[in-house]
Coordinates of C-alpha atoms in Angstrom, one line a residue:
M1 CA 0.0 0.0 0.0
P2 CA 1.3 3.5 -0.7
K3 CA 2.5 5.4 2.3
H4 CA 0.0 8.0 3.5
V5 CA 1.5 11.5 3.9
D6 CA -0.1 14.2 6.0
Y7 CA 0.8 17.1 3.8
E8 CA -0.6 19.8 6.1
S9 CA 1.4 18.4 9.1
R10 CA 4.5 18.3 6.9
R11 CA 3.9 21.9 5.7
R12 CA 3.7 23.1 9.3
R13 CA 6.9 21.1 10.1
I14 CA 8.6 22.8 7.2
A15 CA 7.3 26.2 8.3
E16 CA 8.9 25.6 11.7
A17 CA 12.2 24.9 10.0
V18 CA 11.8 28.1 7.9
C19 CA 11.3 30.1 11.1
L20 CA 14.4 28.6 12.8
L21 CA 16.5 29.5 9.8
A22 CA 15.0 32.9 9.4
D23 CA 15.8 33.6 13.0
E24 CA 19.5 32.7 12.3
H25 CA 20.0 34.2 8.8
G26 CA 17.0 36.3 8.0
P27 CA 14.3 35.3 5.4
Q28 CA 16.6 36.0 2.5
G29 CA 19.2 33.6 3.9
V30 CA 16.7 30.7 3.8
S31 CA 17.1 28.1 1.1
M32 CA 14.8 25.1 0.3
R33 CA 17.8 22.7 0.7
D34 CA 18.6 24.1 4.2
V35 CA 15.0 23.9 5.2
A36 CA 14.8 20.3 4.1
A37 CA 17.9 19.5 6.2
R38 CA 16.5 21.3 9.3
A39 CA 13.1 19.7 8.9
Q40 CA 14.7 16.3 8.4
V41 CA 12.9 15.7 5.1
S42 CA 14.1 15.3 1.6
L43 CA 14.4 18.3 -0.8
G44 CA 11.8 16.6 -3.0
A45 CA 9.4 16.5 0.0
V46 CA 9.8 20.3 0.4
Q47 CA 9.3 20.9 -3.3
R48 CA 6.2 18.8 -3.3
C49 CA 4.7 21.0 -0.5
F50 CA 5.9 24.3 -2.0
R51 CA 6.5 25.2 -5.6
S52 CA 9.0 27.9 -4.8
K53 CA 11.0 29.5 -1.9
E54 CA 8.6 32.5 -2.1
E55 CA 5.5 30.2 -1.6
M56 CA 7.3 28.5 1.3
L57 CA 8.1 31.9 3.0
L58 CA 4.5 33.1 2.5
F59 CA 3.2 30.0 4.3
A60 CA 5.7 30.5 7.1
V61 CA 4.6 34.1 7.6
D62 CA 1.0 32.9 7.8
H63 CA 2.0 30.2 10.2
V64 CA 3.6 32.6 12.7
G65 CA 0.7 35.1 12.4
E66 CA -1.8 32.3 13.1
R67 CA 0.2 31.0 16.0
I68 CA 0.2 34.4 17.7
T69 CA -3.5 35.0 17.0
E70 CA -4.4 31.5 18.3
R71 CA -2.3 31.9 21.4
V72 CA -4.2 35.2 22.1
R73 CA -7.6 33.4 21.6
T74 CA -6.6 30.5 23.8
R75 CA -5.5 32.8 26.6
L76 CA -8.8 34.6 26.4
A77 CA -10.8 31.4 26.3
A78 CA -9.0 30.1 29.4
S79 CA -10.6 32.9 31.6
P80 CA -14.1 33.5 30.2
A81 CA -15.3 35.3 33.3
Q82 CA -12.6 38.0 33.1
S83 CA -13.7 41.6 32.3
A84 CA -13.2 42.9 28.8
A85 CA -10.6 45.3 30.1
T86 CA -8.6 42.5 31.7
A87 CA -8.9 40.4 28.5
L88 CA -7.6 43.3 26.5
G89 CA -4.5 43.5 28.8
H90 CA -3.9 39.7 28.3
A91 CA -4.3 40.1 24.5
A92 CA -1.8 43.0 24.4
D93 CA 0.7 41.0 26.5
E94 CA 0.6 38.1 24.0
I95 CA 0.8 40.3 20.9
A96 CA 3.8 42.3 22.3
L97 CA 5.9 39.0 22.5
L98 CA 7.8 40.3 25.6
R99 CA 8.2 37.0 27.4
E100 CA 11.5 35.3 27.2
E101 CA 9.9 32.1 25.7
H102 CA 8.6 34.2 22.8
R103 CA 11.9 36.1 22.1
A104 CA 12.8 33.9 19.1
E105 CA 9.3 34.3 17.7
A106 CA 9.6 38.1 18.1
R107 CA 12.9 38.1 16.1
I108 CA 11.3 36.0 13.4
W109 CA 8.2 38.2 13.2
L110 CA 10.3 41.4 12.9
A111 CA 12.6 39.8 10.4
F112 CA 9.6 39.1 8.2
I113 CA 8.4 42.6 8.6
A114 CA 11.7 44.0 7.6
Q115 CA 11.7 41.9 4.5
A116 CA 8.1 42.7 3.7
A117 CA 9.1 46.4 3.5
V118 CA 10.7 45.6 0.1
S119 CA 8.5 42.6 -0.8
E120 CA 4.8 43.1 -1.6
S121 CA 4.2 39.4 -1.6
L122 CA 5.4 39.0 2.0
A123 CA 3.6 42.2 3.0
D124 CA 0.2 40.8 2.0
P125 CA 0.0 38.0 4.6
L126 CA 1.4 40.2 7.3
R127 CA -1.4 42.7 6.6
T128 CA -3.9 39.8 6.9
S129 CA -2.4 38.8 10.3
Y130 CA -2.5 42.4 11.5
T131 CA -6.1 42.8 10.4
A132 CA -7.1 39.7 12.4
L133 CA -5.4 41.0 15.5
R134 CA -6.8 44.5 15.0
D135 CA -10.4 43.1 14.7
L136 CA -9.9 41.1 17.9
L137 CA -8.7 44.2 19.7
V138 CA -11.5 46.3 18.4
R139 CA -14.0 43.7 19.8
L140 CA -12.3 43.7 23.2
I141 CA -12.2 47.5 23.3
T142 CA -15.8 47.7 22.3
E143 CA -16.8 45.2 25.0
A144 CA -14.8 47.2 27.6
A145 CA -16.4 50.5 26.5
D146 CA -20.0 49.1 26.5
G147 CA -19.5 47.4 29.8
G148 CA -18.2 50.4 31.6
P149 CA -20.1 53.5 32.9
A150 CA -20.5 56.1 30.2
D151 CA -19.6 59.7 31.1
E152 CA -22.4 62.1 30.2
G153 CA -21.4 64.1 27.1
A154 CA -18.2 62.1 26.7
T155 CA -17.1 61.2 23.1
P156 CA -16.1 57.6 22.8
P157 CA -12.7 57.0 21.3
D158 CA -12.3 55.7 17.8
R159 CA -12.0 52.1 18.6
R160 CA -10.3 51.1 15.4
H161 CA -7.8 53.9 15.9
E162 CA -7.2 52.7 19.5
A163 CA -6.6 49.1 18.2
H164 CA -4.1 50.4 15.6
A165 CA -2.3 52.4 18.2
L166 CA -2.1 49.4 20.5
L167 CA -0.7 47.2 17.8
A168 CA 1.9 49.8 16.8
L169 CA 2.9 50.2 20.4
A170 CA 3.3 46.4 20.8
D171 CA 5.5 46.2 17.8
G172 CA 7.6 49.1 18.9
L173 CA 8.1 47.6 22.4
T174 CA 9.0 44.3 20.9
T175 CA 11.8 46.0 18.9
H176 CA 13.1 48.0 21.8
V177 CA 13.3 44.8 24.0
L178 CA 15.1 42.9 21.2
I179 CA 17.8 45.5 20.8
G180 CA 18.2 45.9 24.5
H181 CA 16.9 49.5 24.8
L182 CA 14.3 48.4 27.2
T183 CA 14.0 45.4 29.5
A184 CA 10.9 43.3 29.2
A185 CA 9.7 44.6 32.6
E186 CA 10.2 48.2 31.4
A187 CA 8.3 47.5 28.2
E188 CA 5.4 45.9 30.2
E189 CA 5.2 49.1 32.3
V190 CA 4.9 51.2 29.2
L191 CA 2.3 48.9 27.8
H192 CA 0.2 48.9 31.0
A193 CA 0.5 52.7 31.3
H194 CA -1.0 53.0 27.8
L195 CA -3.8 50.6 28.7
A196 CA -4.5 52.5 31.9
G197 CA -5.0 55.6 29.7
L198 CA -7.2 53.7 27.4
W199 CA -9.4 52.5 30.3
E200 CA -9.7 56.0 31.5
R201 CA -10.9 57.2 28.1
L202 CA -13.3 54.3 27.9
G203 CA -14.6 55.1 31.4
T204 CA -13.9 51.5 32.6
T205 CA -12.5 50.4 36.0
R206 CA -8.8 49.8 35.8
P207 CA -8.1 46.0 36.3
R208 CA -5.1 44.6 38.0
K209 CA -2.0 44.1 36.0
S210 CA -2.2 40.8 34.1
A211 CA 0.1 38.1 35.4

């Protein structure tokens, strides 16, 4: 009988190898032959999953973006009784990739962003990932705003604008931690100070700092 091959599982395995090599050499330093060696599969197996290096890199970008988004959703689902403001803090913590265990993932993400600045094909999946994260933040911000007491005559903030600002801040903090300009603890203080200001604008009760 012919051997059954789980191509989706193999594609994810190859994507993990791409990420490891991109962390070491940058996306442009990744070759299909090196990926095959790192993933411990044949070059032919890589070529059957991906027709070109570009297609392989695009899948890897999607893979990292989906991994971050799924981790955010999993953390939110783990504490369904938490307030929307607390959930927003948890989501921001995950997106900023400030934890030591996420440091390699942060380097990979920023490496792809740097390459996407000169590669429209790589920029497209990154925009898709950012859109998914933005929509999630907009939902949490909206829930926090609707759940808190409204100040009479107060103008609610543009929630999409707030989501974009939070995403931009998270990326900036990730960069500053990676180059050693800020410690992870200092970056977390900046992030939570921004969230405290957002909660004040929303008129919600400031939750405790997320663990």
